[in-house]
Amino acid sequence: MTSDRKHFVVLGGGTAGWMAACLLAHHWPHHRISVVESPDIGIIGVGEGSTPQLKAFFDTLGIAEAEWMPKCNATYKAGIRFFGWSERPGFESYFHPFHTQIDLFTEPQFAFHTRARRTGRNVWAHPDRFFLPASIAANGRAPLAPPNFPFAIGYGYHFDAVLVGKMLREHATSRLNVQHLEYTVTHVQLDNAGNVESLQTKDGAVISGDFFVDCSGFRGTIIQETFGEPFLPFAENLFNNAAVAMPSPNEEGDILSETRATALSTGWAWRIPLTNRVGNGYVYSSRYIDKDDAETELRAHLGMLDSEVEARHLKMNVGRVQRSWVRNCLAVGLSQGFIEPLEATALHIVQATVEGFIRAYENGGETESGATQFNRSLNERYDGIRDYIVAHYRMNQRSDTEYWRDNALNGNLSDNLKTIMTAWYSGGDLNEVIQNLNIAQFYTSLSWHCLLAGYGTFPLDEKLVASTDGLPLADMDDIDRYISGCLQNFPSHRAALKNLSS
Ligand SMILES: Cc1cc2nc3c(=O)[nH]c(=O)nc-3n(C[C@H](O)[C@H](O)[C@H](O)COP(=O)(O)OP(=O)(O)OC[C@H]3O[C@@H](n4cnc5c(N)ncnc54)[C@H](O)[C@@H]3O)c2cc1C
C-alpha cells in the first residue's frame, strides 16, 4: 500500500451507497473502497424514476443500456406529465420535457407567447405543442434518436430500484475491486480530534478507514446520529411527509415513456411504467389525511380497491442536513436529505454530491475551506431544486381541498421564488430573471415556463383580448409540422426496449 492510498468506507448498500462506491472506485482506482451493508436493515427500495443525469452516470462507468436496462426492467423517460394540478379549462395536464436540442428552436417562441398571454393577449401558450418530448411520450415512442440524427436528445429512465442496486453491487465488486462487507454497525468510534476512526459492528468487527461516506438512509448514522449535524426541515413549504406505494400490472399497448404525476386530494400519485409492471405511489401530508385513507384513495385511483396486492407505507424526512461534508465524513443520499420525489431528483443529487466531492477532494484534499465551499455549492443546489418543487404546490390552481388551498396561500417562500412569481405575474422577462438569479443550472427557464404556463396561470380567459397589435407570434401550424416531422425519427418505445434485449 502506498502512503497516499486511502481507505474510503461507504456505510450503506442502498442505491446511494452503491452509486457512491462505483463513482469513487472508478475515479480513484488507487484508493481502497469498501461498502458496509447491514443484512438486517433493508434498503428503502423505492425511487424508480430519474433525471437525464443518470445516463451520464452509466456512461461514466461504461455500462451500456443493453447491459443494465433489461436486467433492471428499465424503460425510457422523456419527461413528466402532470395531471390535475390545475382546474383552469384547457390546462388539465401539461408535460415537463427533458432537454433536447430540437426544442431550442421553439423555446423562444413559447416564452414569447407566454409573455403575450400574461399581458392579456389571447394567444396559444400551453407548453405541450411546442416541445418534442411531449409528442414522443404521447405517441408511445422512445426518446432515442437514430445515430445520424444531428441533435442531442436528453432522456432519463424508469427502473426497479432494488435491481439497480444489485446490478451496481455486482459491477462494483467484480469490475471495480470494491470490497463488500455485511455487518450491522452499532457504534461509530471517534478519535481524539473528533474524526471518525472506525465503525464497530454487532459481531464485534471493527472497520477502520480514512474517510467515511454515510449512505445509511434516513437515519444518518454518522452525519446525524453521531455528529449531530442539524437537519433543516423543509416542512414549512413542502407539506408532504409520507407515501404509500403499490405495483399494478402492465397494461396492453404502449409502455409510456413518461412518469405521470396526478394530483389527488392531499398530494399526488406517481405512475412509473417498467417493462414488467407499473410502480405507483401516493405522496401525501399526514397532517391532512391518515395512512388508511391515503391507501384507500390510492387504490381507488388505480381501480384496485378490491385487489389483494399489499401496499407499503413510508415516512419521509423532507429537508437537508446543514452540511453534507463534515470532518472526514460525506453524507450521500437520504442521510444528507430528501426533497420529496415530485421531480425524481434524489439520485441526481447523489451523483452531483459524489462527483462534486471527488473534484473538491482532488483540488484541495481534506481542507476546511474545500469542505466549506463544497457544502455551500451543494446547499445552493438543494435549495434551488426545492424552490422549483415548492412552486408546483404554491402555484397550484385547485381549490377543492384544504390541502391545496393551504398550499396556494403558503407565504413561506424563498426570495428567489418570490422574485420569479412577481416577474411572472407582472409580465416581466422570466428568462432574464432566471439568468440574473443564476439558478438555471438547477432548473432552466424552459422548465419554469412549462410549470407556470402548464398550470394556466394567466389572466382569466374573459379578460384576454385578441392579439391584433402585430406581435411577431409563431405560426402554431408550422410548429406542429416541425414537431411531427422530428417525431418520425423516433422508434416505438416497445420496439426500442425489445431491441435492447435482442
Ligand atoms: C416515496 C419515495 C419515492 C422516491 N422516488 C424517487 C424517484 O422517483 N427518483 C429518485 O431519484 N429518488 C426517489 N426517492 C429517493 C430514493 O429512494 C433514494 O434516494 C435512494 O433509494 C437512495 O436511498 P439510500 O441509499 O440513501 O438509503 P436506503 O435505501 O435506505 O439504504 C440505506 C442502507 O444503509 C444500510 N444501513 C443503515 N443503517 C446501517 C447500520 N447501522 N449498519 C449497516 N448498514 C446500515 C442499510 O442496510 C441500507 O443498505 C424516493 C424516495 C421515497 C421515500
mmCIF file with all atom_site columns, N, CA, C and O in Angstrom, residues 268-294:
data_model
loop_
_atom_site.group_PDB
_atom_site.id
_atom_site.type_symbol
_atom_site.label_atom_id
_atom_site.label_alt_id
_atom_site.label_comp_id
_atom_site.label_asym_id
_atom_site.label_entity_id
_atom_site.label_seq_id
_atom_site.pdbx_PDB_ins_code
_atom_site.Cartn_x
_atom_site.Cartn_y
_atom_site.Cartn_z
_atom_site.occupancy
_atom_site.B_iso_or_equiv
_atom_site.pdbx_formal_charge
_atom_site.auth_seq_id
_atom_site.auth_comp_id
_atom_site.auth_asym_id
_atom_site.auth_atom_id
_atom_site.pdbx_PDB_model_num
ATOM 1   N N  . TRP A 1 268 ? -50.068 13.815 -4.373  1.00 0.00 ? 268 TRP A N  1
ATOM 2   C CA . TRP A 1 268 ? -50.066 13.390 -5.787  1.00 0.00 ? 268 TRP A CA 1
ATOM 3   C C  . TRP A 1 268 ? -49.647 11.922 -5.878  1.00 0.00 ? 268 TRP A C  1
ATOM 4   O O  . TRP A 1 268 ? -48.967 11.394 -4.993  1.00 0.00 ? 268 TRP A O  1
ATOM 5   N N  . ALA A 1 269 ? -50.060 11.307 -6.990  1.00 0.00 ? 269 ALA A N  1
ATOM 6   C CA . ALA A 1 269 ? -49.735 9.891  -7.207  1.00 0.00 ? 269 ALA A CA 1
ATOM 7   C C  . ALA A 1 269 ? -48.752 9.767  -8.356  1.00 0.00 ? 269 ALA A C  1
ATOM 8   O O  . ALA A 1 269 ? -48.911 10.437 -9.379  1.00 0.00 ? 269 ALA A O  1
ATOM 9   N N  . TRP A 1 270 ? -47.719 8.931  -8.157  1.00 0.00 ? 270 TRP A N  1
ATOM 10  C CA . TRP A 1 270 ? -46.817 8.681  -9.281  1.00 0.00 ? 270 TRP A CA 1
ATOM 11  C C  . TRP A 1 270 ? -47.245 7.419  -10.010 1.00 0.00 ? 270 TRP A C  1
ATOM 12  O O  . TRP A 1 270 ? -47.838 6.510  -9.423  1.00 0.00 ? 270 TRP A O  1
ATOM 13  N N  . ARG A 1 271 ? -46.934 7.394  -11.288 1.00 0.00 ? 271 ARG A N  1
ATOM 14  C CA . ARG A 1 271 ? -47.159 6.197  -12.111 1.00 0.00 ? 271 ARG A CA 1
ATOM 15  C C  . ARG A 1 271 ? -45.912 6.035  -12.953 1.00 0.00 ? 271 ARG A C  1
ATOM 16  O O  . ARG A 1 271 ? -45.598 6.880  -13.799 1.00 0.00 ? 271 ARG A O  1
ATOM 17  N N  . ILE A 1 272 ? -45.176 4.954  -12.697 1.00 0.00 ? 272 ILE A N  1
ATOM 18  C CA . ILE A 1 272 ? -43.880 4.748  -13.346 1.00 0.00 ? 272 ILE A CA 1
ATOM 19  C C  . ILE A 1 272 ? -43.911 3.407  -14.071 1.00 0.00 ? 272 ILE A C  1
ATOM 20  O O  . ILE A 1 272 ? -43.961 2.349  -13.428 1.00 0.00 ? 272 ILE A O  1
ATOM 21  N N  . PRO A 1 273 ? -43.909 3.441  -15.406 1.00 0.00 ? 273 PRO A N  1
ATOM 22  C CA . PRO A 1 273 ? -44.017 2.184  -16.143 1.00 0.00 ? 273 PRO A CA 1
ATOM 23  C C  . PRO A 1 273 ? -42.670 1.476  -16.295 1.00 0.00 ? 273 PRO A C  1
ATOM 24  O O  . PRO A 1 273 ? -41.700 2.049  -16.801 1.00 0.00 ? 273 PRO A O  1
ATOM 25  N N  . LEU A 1 274 ? -42.596 0.234  -15.846 1.00 0.00 ? 274 LEU A N  1
ATOM 26  C CA . LEU A 1 274 ? -41.411 -0.603 -16.079 1.00 0.00 ? 274 LEU A CA 1
ATOM 27  C C  . LEU A 1 274 ? -41.786 -1.637 -17.132 1.00 0.00 ? 274 LEU A C  1
ATOM 28  O O  . LEU A 1 274 ? -42.937 -1.697 -17.568 1.00 0.00 ? 274 LEU A O  1
ATOM 29  N N  . THR A 1 275 ? -40.834 -2.482 -17.528 1.00 0.00 ? 275 THR A N  1
ATOM 30  C CA . THR A 1 275 ? -41.172 -3.462 -18.564 1.00 0.00 ? 275 THR A CA 1
ATOM 31  C C  . THR A 1 275 ? -42.084 -4.557 -18.016 1.00 0.00 ? 275 THR A C  1
ATOM 32  O O  . THR A 1 275 ? -42.842 -5.169 -18.760 1.00 0.00 ? 275 THR A O  1
ATOM 33  N N  . ASN A 1 276 ? -42.020 -4.837 -16.711 1.00 0.00 ? 276 ASN A N  1
ATOM 34  C CA . ASN A 1 276 ? -42.784 -5.982 -16.168 1.00 0.00 ? 276 ASN A CA 1
ATOM 35  C C  . ASN A 1 276 ? -43.944 -5.569 -15.271 1.00 0.00 ? 276 ASN A C  1
ATOM 36  O O  . ASN A 1 276 ? -44.715 -6.413 -14.836 1.00 0.00 ? 276 ASN A O  1
ATOM 37  N N  . ARG A 1 277 ? -44.052 -4.295 -14.921 1.00 0.00 ? 277 ARG A N  1
ATOM 38  C CA . ARG A 1 277 ? -45.114 -3.841 -14.019 1.00 0.00 ? 277 ARG A CA 1
ATOM 39  C C  . ARG A 1 277 ? -45.131 -2.321 -14.050 1.00 0.00 ? 277 ARG A C  1
ATOM 40  O O  . ARG A 1 277 ? -44.258 -1.694 -14.668 1.00 0.00 ? 277 ARG A O  1
ATOM 41  N N  . VAL A 1 278 ? -46.101 -1.758 -13.322 1.00 0.00 ? 278 VAL A N  1
ATOM 42  C CA . VAL A 1 278 ? -46.130 -0.298 -13.150 1.00 0.00 ? 278 VAL A CA 1
ATOM 43  C C  . VAL A 1 278 ? -45.917 -0.019 -11.663 1.00 0.00 ? 278 VAL A C  1
ATOM 44  O O  . VAL A 1 278 ? -46.526 -0.662 -10.803 1.00 0.00 ? 278 VAL A O  1
ATOM 45  N N  . GLY A 1 279 ? -45.023 0.923  -11.360 1.00 0.00 ? 279 GLY A N  1
ATOM 46  C CA . GLY A 1 279 ? -44.828 1.344  -9.968  1.00 0.00 ? 279 GLY A CA 1
ATOM 47  C C  . GLY A 1 279 ? -45.764 2.514  -9.686  1.00 0.00 ? 279 GLY A C  1
ATOM 48  O O  . GLY A 1 279 ? -45.876 3.439  -10.496 1.00 0.00 ? 279 GLY A O  1
ATOM 49  N N  . ASN A 1 280 ? -46.480 2.441  -8.559  1.00 0.00 ? 280 ASN A N  1
ATOM 50  C CA . ASN A 1 280 ? -47.404 3.522  -8.201  1.00 0.00 ? 280 ASN A CA 1
ATOM 51  C C  . ASN A 1 280 ? -47.177 3.926  -6.754  1.00 0.00 ? 280 ASN A C  1
ATOM 52  O O  . ASN A 1 280 ? -46.760 3.099  -5.932  1.00 0.00 ? 280 ASN A O  1
ATOM 53  N N  . GLY A 1 281 ? -47.509 5.138  -6.441  1.00 0.00 ? 281 GLY A N  1
ATOM 54  C CA . GLY A 1 281 ? -47.439 5.563  -5.046  1.00 0.00 ? 281 GLY A CA 1
ATOM 55  C C  . GLY A 1 281 ? -48.157 6.880  -4.883  1.00 0.00 ? 281 GLY A C  1
ATOM 56  O O  . GLY A 1 281 ? -48.400 7.592  -5.860  1.00 0.00 ? 281 GLY A O  1
ATOM 57  N N  . TYR A 1 282 ? -48.523 7.162  -3.644  1.00 0.00 ? 282 TYR A N  1
ATOM 58  C CA . TYR A 1 282 ? -49.239 8.404  -3.303  1.00 0.00 ? 282 TYR A CA 1
ATOM 59  C C  . TYR A 1 282 ? -48.378 9.109  -2.258  1.00 0.00 ? 282 TYR A C  1
ATOM 60  O O  . TYR A 1 282 ? -48.108 8.559  -1.188  1.00 0.00 ? 282 TYR A O  1
ATOM 61  N N  . VAL A 1 283 ? -47.932 10.301 -2.594  1.00 0.00 ? 283 VAL A N  1
ATOM 62  C CA . VAL A 1 283 ? -47.120 11.113 -1.682  1.00 0.00 ? 283 VAL A CA 1
ATOM 63  C C  . VAL A 1 283 ? -48.063 12.131 -1.052  1.00 0.00 ? 283 VAL A C  1
ATOM 64  O O  . VAL A 1 283 ? -48.722 12.884 -1.776  1.00 0.00 ? 283 VAL A O  1
ATOM 65  N N  . TYR A 1 284 ? -48.164 12.133 0.268   1.00 0.00 ? 284 TYR A N  1
ATOM 66  C CA . TYR A 1 284 ? -49.198 12.961 0.906   1.00 0.00 ? 284 TYR A CA 1
ATOM 67  C C  . TYR A 1 284 ? -48.681 13.558 2.210   1.00 0.00 ? 284 TYR A C  1
ATOM 68  O O  . TYR A 1 284 ? -47.589 13.223 2.679   1.00 0.00 ? 284 TYR A O  1
ATOM 69  N N  . SER A 1 285 ? -49.536 14.413 2.779   1.00 0.00 ? 285 SER A N  1
ATOM 70  C CA . SER A 1 285 ? -49.192 15.014 4.060   1.00 0.00 ? 285 SER A CA 1
ATOM 71  C C  . SER A 1 285 ? -50.056 14.390 5.140   1.00 0.00 ? 285 SER A C  1
ATOM 72  O O  . SER A 1 285 ? -51.291 14.456 5.064   1.00 0.00 ? 285 SER A O  1
ATOM 73  N N  . SER A 1 286 ? -49.418 13.827 6.168   1.00 0.00 ? 286 SER A N  1
ATOM 74  C CA . SER A 1 286 ? -50.189 13.162 7.234   1.00 0.00 ? 286 SER A CA 1
ATOM 75  C C  . SER A 1 286 ? -50.934 14.178 8.098   1.00 0.00 ? 286 SER A C  1
ATOM 76  O O  . SER A 1 286 ? -51.741 13.807 8.937   1.00 0.00 ? 286 SER A O  1
ATOM 77  N N  . ARG A 1 287 ? -50.672 15.465 7.887   1.00 0.00 ? 287 ARG A N  1
ATOM 78  C CA . ARG A 1 287 ? -51.440 16.490 8.607   1.00 0.00 ? 287 ARG A CA 1
ATOM 79  C C  . ARG A 1 287 ? -52.867 16.575 8.056   1.00 0.00 ? 287 ARG A C  1
ATOM 80  O O  . ARG A 1 287 ? -53.756 17.080 8.710   1.00 0.00 ? 287 ARG A O  1
ATOM 81  N N  . TYR A 1 288 ? -53.050 16.117 6.823   1.00 0.00 ? 288 TYR A N  1
ATOM 82  C CA . TYR A 1 288 ? -54.346 16.290 6.168   1.00 0.00 ? 288 TYR A CA 1
ATOM 83  C C  . TYR A 1 288 ? -55.086 14.982 5.916   1.00 0.00 ? 288 TYR A C  1
ATOM 84  O O  . TYR A 1 288 ? -56.268 15.005 5.639   1.00 0.00 ? 288 TYR A O  1
ATOM 85  N N  . ILE A 1 289 ? -54.371 13.863 5.949   1.00 0.00 ? 289 ILE A N  1
ATOM 86  C CA . ILE A 1 289 ? -55.041 12.579 5.665   1.00 0.00 ? 289 ILE A CA 1
ATOM 87  C C  . ILE A 1 289 ? -54.287 11.490 6.428   1.00 0.00 ? 289 ILE A C  1
ATOM 88  O O  . ILE A 1 289 ? -53.058 11.577 6.581   1.00 0.00 ? 289 ILE A O  1
ATOM 89  N N  . ASP A 1 290 ? -55.025 10.484 6.946   1.00 0.00 ? 290 ASP A N  1
ATOM 90  C CA . ASP A 1 290 ? -54.284 9.423  7.645   1.00 0.00 ? 290 ASP A CA 1
ATOM 91  C C  . ASP A 1 290 ? -53.915 8.307  6.658   1.00 0.00 ? 290 ASP A C  1
ATOM 92  O O  . ASP A 1 290 ? -54.369 8.298  5.518   1.00 0.00 ? 290 ASP A O  1
ATOM 93  N N  . LYS A 1 291 ? -53.076 7.398  7.126   1.00 0.00 ? 291 LYS A N  1
ATOM 94  C CA . LYS A 1 291 ? -52.465 6.449  6.195   1.00 0.00 ? 291 LYS A CA 1
ATOM 95  C C  . LYS A 1 291 ? -53.498 5.507  5.571   1.00 0.00 ? 291 LYS A C  1
ATOM 96  O O  . LYS A 1 291 ? -53.394 5.156  4.405   1.00 0.00 ? 291 LYS A O  1
ATOM 97  N N  . ASP A 1 292 ? -54.522 5.133  6.342   1.00 0.00 ? 292 ASP A N  1
ATOM 98  C CA . ASP A 1 292 ? -55.526 4.214  5.788   1.00 0.00 ? 292 ASP A CA 1
ATOM 99  C C  . ASP A 1 292 ? -56.335 4.903  4.685   1.00 0.00 ? 292 ASP A C  1
ATOM 100 O O  . ASP A 1 292 ? -56.597 4.324  3.629   1.00 0.00 ? 292 ASP A O  1
ATOM 101 N N  . ASP A 1 293 ? -56.715 6.156  4.946   1.00 0.00 ? 293 ASP A N  1
ATOM 102 C CA . ASP A 1 293 ? -57.476 6.883  3.917   1.00 0.00 ? 293 ASP A CA 1
ATOM 103 C C  . ASP A 1 293 ? -56.609 7.133  2.681   1.00 0.00 ? 293 ASP A C  1
ATOM 104 O O  . ASP A 1 293 ? -57.102 7.098  1.547   1.00 0.00 ? 293 ASP A O  1
ATOM 105 N N  . ALA A 1 294 ? -55.326 7.382  2.916   1.00 0.00 ? 294 ALA A N  1
ATOM 106 C CA . ALA A 1 294 ? -54.426 7.608  1.768   1.00 0.00 ? 294 ALA A CA 1
ATOM 107 C C  . ALA A 1 294 ? -54.339 6.331  0.940   1.00 0.00 ? 294 ALA A C  1
ATOM 108 O O  . ALA A 1 294 ? -54.402 6.367  -0.298  1.00 0.00 ? 294 ALA A O  1
#
